[in-house]
XYZ file of C-alpha atoms in Angstrom:
181
model
C 9.258 3.243 19.028
C 9.127 3.791 15.951
C 11.498 5.925 14.194
C 11.774 9.103 11.486
C 15.249 7.541 9.268
C 17.143 8.761 6.776
C 20.259 6.469 5.499
C 23.377 7.884 4.075
C 23.442 7.105 0.122
C 26.906 5.924 -0.578
C 24.893 2.846 1.719
C 25.606 -0.833 -0.295
C 28.286 -2.640 1.897
C 29.771 -2.364 4.860
C 28.543 -1.267 8.602
C 24.956 1.235 8.554
C 25.229 4.970 8.971
C 22.283 5.979 10.042
C 20.626 9.446 10.553
C 17.484 9.479 13.392
C 14.885 11.559 12.621
C 13.109 10.285 16.105
C 11.371 9.213 17.712
C 7.883 8.554 16.425
C 5.268 6.793 17.679
C 2.709 6.291 14.564
C -0.471 8.182 17.112
C 2.269 10.893 18.124
C 2.176 14.278 16.676
C 2.981 14.277 12.731
C 6.069 16.813 11.825
C 4.759 18.745 8.721
C 5.181 17.734 4.598
C 8.785 16.419 5.132
C 8.202 15.971 0.820
C 6.814 18.529 -1.593
C 5.103 16.411 -4.275
C 5.606 16.768 -8.140
C 4.072 14.847 -9.417
C 1.611 11.185 -9.040
C 3.888 8.317 -10.671
C 1.698 4.747 -10.035
C -0.674 3.353 -7.600
C -0.055 -0.110 -6.782
C -2.743 -1.907 -3.701
C -0.935 0.409 -0.148
C -0.926 3.344 -1.662
C 0.570 6.031 -4.641
C 3.558 6.727 -5.745
C 4.693 10.813 -6.186
C 8.457 12.083 -7.245
C 8.824 14.155 -4.885
C 11.221 16.781 -3.540
C 12.213 18.152 0.551
C 11.492 21.522 0.356
C 14.574 24.314 -0.904
C 16.381 21.188 -2.291
C 17.099 20.018 -5.954
C 17.758 15.873 -4.871
C 14.241 14.250 -6.854
C 12.517 11.087 -4.759
C 10.338 8.084 -4.976
C 7.911 8.726 -2.131
C 5.275 6.518 -1.782
C 2.416 7.021 0.735
C 0.138 4.997 1.796
C -3.879 5.557 0.431
C -5.801 8.464 3.447
C -7.877 5.493 3.781
C -5.529 2.829 5.994
C -2.896 5.159 7.537
C -6.114 4.941 11.030
C -5.734 1.213 10.593
C -2.469 -0.412 12.950
C -2.204 -3.427 10.882
C -1.653 -2.165 7.670
C 0.521 1.044 8.595
C 2.847 -2.589 9.824
C 2.279 -3.976 6.408
C 3.890 -0.927 4.782
C 6.274 -0.265 7.356
C 7.675 -3.809 6.970
C 7.350 -3.696 3.284
C 9.827 -0.243 4.682
C 12.140 -2.725 6.276
C 12.621 -5.738 4.462
C 13.390 -3.489 1.292
C 15.562 -1.296 2.641
C 17.744 -4.978 4.092
C 18.218 -5.769 -0.196
C 21.330 -3.270 -0.741
C 22.603 -4.540 -4.604
C 23.243 -1.535 -8.405
C 19.815 -3.444 -9.583
C 17.025 -2.114 -7.141
C 16.135 0.893 -5.734
C 17.270 1.835 -2.663
C 15.456 3.012 0.233
C 16.470 6.400 1.195
C 14.526 7.297 4.645
C 11.102 6.046 5.897
C 8.884 8.426 8.494
C 6.016 9.605 9.015
C 3.846 13.388 9.027
C 1.209 15.328 8.431
C 1.196 12.778 4.504
C 1.246 9.533 6.582
C 4.153 7.177 6.562
C 6.309 7.737 3.979
C 8.738 5.465 2.114
C 11.402 7.382 0.280
C 13.129 5.735 -2.644
C 16.121 7.235 -4.686
C 14.475 8.384 -7.984
C 15.419 6.555 -10.814
C 15.291 8.677 -14.317
C 14.628 7.570 -17.112
C 11.568 4.712 -18.410
C 10.288 1.970 -17.605
C 10.630 -1.154 -19.545
C 6.528 -0.725 -20.659
C 7.456 2.623 -22.038
C 10.728 1.271 -24.590
C 8.212 -1.819 -24.791
C 5.596 0.394 -26.692
C 7.403 0.805 -29.476
C 6.622 -0.823 -33.578
C 10.110 -2.524 -34.150
C 11.882 -5.025 -31.920
C 13.807 -4.809 -29.452
C 17.504 -6.594 -29.949
C 18.568 -9.778 -29.167
C 22.066 -8.467 -26.989
C 19.027 -5.359 -24.433
C 16.664 -7.885 -23.911
C 19.379 -10.177 -22.512
C 20.937 -7.046 -20.086
C 17.803 -6.426 -18.772
C 16.489 -9.552 -17.607
C 20.444 -10.534 -16.140
C 19.805 -7.582 -13.804
C 16.799 -7.409 -13.316
C 17.821 -12.035 -12.439
C 21.117 -9.565 -10.380
C 18.466 -8.416 -8.493
C 15.998 -10.872 -7.582
C 19.340 -12.817 -6.161
C 20.676 -9.397 -3.545
C 16.672 -9.892 -2.420
C 17.374 -13.208 -1.989
C 20.449 -13.133 -0.336
C 18.971 -10.360 2.280
C 19.393 -10.914 6.061
C 18.312 -9.095 9.342
C 20.342 -7.201 11.476
C 20.826 -10.257 12.759
C 22.813 -12.593 9.876
C 19.439 -14.859 9.670
C 18.400 -14.715 5.954
C 15.040 -13.231 5.753
C 13.345 -15.498 2.750
C 12.656 -13.012 0.354
C 10.241 -14.312 -2.384
C 9.527 -11.013 -4.885
C 5.561 -11.188 -5.662
C 5.647 -9.005 -8.512
C 8.669 -9.687 -11.396
C 7.095 -7.724 -14.132
C 8.921 -6.285 -16.605
C 6.299 -2.592 -16.617
C 7.431 -1.797 -12.914
C 11.444 -2.569 -14.436
C 13.227 1.947 -13.971
C 15.386 1.771 -17.042
C 17.665 5.370 -16.275
C 20.027 6.600 -19.069
C 22.544 4.460 -19.261
C 21.100 0.938 -19.672
C 20.684 0.027 -16.066
C 17.984 -1.416 -14.382
C 16.252 -1.357 -11.640
Protein backbone atom coordinates (compact mmCIF):
# COMPACT_ATOMS: atom_id res chain seq x y z
CA UNK A 1 0.00 0.00 0.00
CA UNK A 2 1.38 3.40 -1.00
CA UNK A 3 0.67 6.52 0.97
CA UNK A 4 0.54 10.16 0.07
CA UNK A 5 2.70 11.67 2.77
CA UNK A 6 3.30 15.27 3.80
CA UNK A 7 6.43 15.91 5.90
CA UNK A 8 6.87 18.64 8.51
CA UNK A 9 9.11 21.56 7.50
CA UNK A 10 11.31 21.26 10.59
CA UNK A 11 11.92 17.57 10.02
CA UNK A 12 15.72 17.75 9.85
CA UNK A 13 16.56 15.60 12.82
CA UNK A 14 15.04 13.69 15.63
CA UNK A 15 11.97 11.61 15.03
CA UNK A 16 10.17 11.75 11.72
CA UNK A 17 7.00 13.76 11.98
CA UNK A 18 4.77 13.12 9.03
CA UNK A 19 1.12 13.28 8.20
CA UNK A 20 -0.34 10.46 6.15
CA UNK A 21 -2.73 12.24 3.85
CA UNK A 22 -4.31 9.05 2.51
CA UNK A 23 -3.51 5.49 1.52
CA UNK A 24 -3.26 5.09 -2.22
CA UNK A 25 -2.65 2.39 -4.75
CA UNK A 26 -1.30 3.57 -8.11
CA UNK A 27 -4.45 2.25 -9.80
CA UNK A 28 -6.78 3.89 -7.27
CA UNK A 29 -8.98 6.82 -8.18
CA UNK A 30 -6.72 9.84 -8.22
CA UNK A 31 -7.30 12.92 -6.15
CA UNK A 32 -7.65 16.27 -7.88
CA UNK A 33 -4.33 17.88 -8.78
CA UNK A 34 -2.60 18.75 -5.51
CA UNK A 35 -0.48 21.57 -6.95
CA UNK A 36 -1.18 24.44 -9.33
CA UNK A 37 1.53 24.64 -12.00
CA UNK A 38 3.07 28.10 -12.29
CA UNK A 39 6.04 27.52 -14.61
CA UNK A 40 8.33 24.85 -15.99
CA UNK A 41 11.71 24.79 -14.21
CA UNK A 42 13.55 21.85 -15.79
CA UNK A 43 13.17 18.43 -17.38
CA UNK A 44 15.17 15.25 -17.14
CA UNK A 45 15.15 11.57 -17.94
CA UNK A 46 12.08 10.69 -15.86
CA UNK A 47 9.98 13.80 -16.00
CA UNK A 48 9.57 17.52 -15.54
CA UNK A 49 10.07 19.82 -12.59
CA UNK A 50 7.55 22.60 -12.20
CA UNK A 51 7.27 25.63 -9.98
CA UNK A 52 3.95 25.11 -8.22
CA UNK A 53 1.81 25.99 -5.24
CA UNK A 54 -1.14 24.48 -3.50
CA UNK A 55 -4.40 26.09 -4.60
CA UNK A 56 -5.16 28.94 -2.21
CA UNK A 57 -1.62 29.07 -0.79
CA UNK A 58 1.32 31.38 -1.51
CA UNK A 59 3.92 28.74 -0.54
CA UNK A 60 6.05 27.66 -3.52
CA UNK A 61 7.28 24.15 -4.25
CA UNK A 62 9.33 22.45 -6.93
CA UNK A 63 7.18 19.51 -8.05
CA UNK A 64 8.67 16.67 -10.06
CA UNK A 65 6.19 14.78 -12.23
CA UNK A 66 6.71 11.76 -14.41
CA UNK A 67 6.31 12.01 -18.16
CA UNK A 68 2.73 11.11 -19.06
CA UNK A 69 3.97 8.28 -21.27
CA UNK A 70 5.51 6.52 -18.22
CA UNK A 71 2.71 6.95 -15.67
CA UNK A 72 1.09 3.58 -16.39
CA UNK A 73 4.34 1.58 -16.33
CA UNK A 74 4.60 0.01 -12.84
CA UNK A 75 8.39 -0.42 -13.09
CA UNK A 76 8.94 3.24 -13.95
CA UNK A 77 6.52 4.34 -11.22
CA UNK A 78 8.43 2.16 -8.72
CA UNK A 79 11.75 3.73 -9.79
CA UNK A 80 10.24 7.20 -9.40
CA UNK A 81 8.93 6.40 -5.91
CA UNK A 82 12.27 4.83 -4.95
CA UNK A 83 13.92 8.11 -5.92
CA UNK A 84 11.52 9.91 -3.58
CA UNK A 85 12.19 7.49 -0.72
CA UNK A 86 15.95 7.82 -1.13
CA UNK A 87 15.82 11.61 -1.47
CA UNK A 88 13.72 11.80 1.68
CA UNK A 89 16.41 9.89 3.62
CA UNK A 90 19.01 12.60 2.94
CA UNK A 91 18.45 15.47 5.35
CA UNK A 92 20.94 18.30 5.28
CA UNK A 93 20.88 22.09 4.81
CA UNK A 94 22.75 21.65 1.50
CA UNK A 95 20.20 19.17 0.13
CA UNK A 96 16.77 20.19 -1.16
CA UNK A 97 14.15 18.74 1.23
CA UNK A 98 11.33 16.48 0.03
CA UNK A 99 8.05 17.77 1.51
CA UNK A 100 5.46 15.45 0.00
CA UNK A 101 5.16 12.36 -2.19
CA UNK A 102 1.90 11.17 -3.69
CA UNK A 103 -0.47 10.60 -6.57
CA UNK A 104 -3.07 12.94 -8.02
CA UNK A 105 -4.78 13.45 -11.40
CA UNK A 106 -1.38 14.45 -12.77
CA UNK A 107 0.11 11.10 -11.73
CA UNK A 108 2.88 10.45 -9.20
CA UNK A 109 4.69 13.49 -7.85
CA UNK A 110 7.57 14.45 -5.59
CA UNK A 111 7.21 17.90 -4.01
CA UNK A 112 10.29 19.61 -2.62
CA UNK A 113 11.03 22.95 -1.11
CA UNK A 114 11.53 25.61 -3.77
CA UNK A 115 14.91 27.32 -3.52
CA UNK A 116 14.49 30.82 -4.85
CA UNK A 117 17.62 32.12 -6.50
CA UNK A 118 19.92 31.23 -9.37
CA UNK A 119 21.56 28.01 -10.44
CA UNK A 120 25.30 27.75 -10.66
CA UNK A 121 24.83 27.68 -14.44
CA UNK A 122 23.22 31.12 -14.26
CA UNK A 123 26.00 32.46 -12.05
CA UNK A 124 28.71 31.12 -14.37
CA UNK A 125 27.22 32.76 -17.49
CA UNK A 126 28.91 36.07 -16.76
CA UNK A 127 32.14 37.14 -18.44
CA UNK A 128 33.98 38.01 -15.22
CA UNK A 129 35.80 35.24 -13.37
CA UNK A 130 34.19 34.16 -10.13
CA UNK A 131 36.03 34.99 -6.91
CA UNK A 132 38.12 32.07 -5.63
CA UNK A 133 36.57 32.34 -2.16
CA UNK A 134 33.08 31.98 -3.66
CA UNK A 135 34.15 28.91 -5.69
CA UNK A 136 35.71 27.28 -2.63
CA UNK A 137 32.56 27.96 -0.59
CA UNK A 138 30.33 26.49 -3.31
CA UNK A 139 32.42 23.33 -3.55
CA UNK A 140 32.49 23.01 0.24
CA UNK A 141 28.70 23.19 0.43
CA UNK A 142 28.25 20.73 -2.44
CA UNK A 143 30.66 18.34 -0.71
CA UNK A 144 28.71 18.65 2.56
CA UNK A 145 25.48 17.75 0.76
CA UNK A 146 27.14 14.78 -0.95
CA UNK A 147 28.59 13.64 2.37
CA UNK A 148 25.09 13.69 3.85
CA UNK A 149 23.94 11.47 0.96
CA UNK A 150 26.83 9.07 1.56
CA UNK A 151 25.95 8.88 5.27
CA UNK A 152 22.17 8.38 4.72
CA UNK A 153 20.54 5.37 6.37
CA UNK A 154 17.22 3.60 5.92
CA UNK A 155 14.41 3.20 8.48
CA UNK A 156 16.39 0.39 10.18
CA UNK A 157 19.57 2.44 10.45
CA UNK A 158 21.34 0.54 7.68
CA UNK A 159 23.51 2.52 5.23
CA UNK A 160 21.89 3.27 1.86
CA UNK A 161 25.33 3.34 0.19
CA UNK A 162 24.29 6.17 -2.12
CA UNK A 163 26.44 7.53 -4.91
CA UNK A 164 24.98 10.55 -6.72
CA UNK A 165 25.26 9.95 -10.47
CA UNK A 166 24.74 13.53 -11.65
CA UNK A 167 26.87 16.01 -9.75
CA UNK A 168 26.90 18.84 -12.25
CA UNK A 169 27.27 22.54 -11.56
CA UNK A 170 24.19 23.61 -13.54
CA UNK A 171 21.87 21.67 -11.27
CA UNK A 172 22.73 23.31 -7.95
CA UNK A 173 20.45 26.16 -6.85
CA UNK A 174 21.99 29.04 -4.89
CA UNK A 175 19.70 31.15 -2.72
CA UNK A 176 20.01 34.86 -1.85
CA UNK A 177 22.25 34.03 1.15
CA UNK A 178 24.61 32.10 -1.19
CA UNK A 179 23.61 28.78 0.38
CA UNK A 180 24.02 26.00 -2.18
CA UNK A 181 21.70 23.01 -2.34
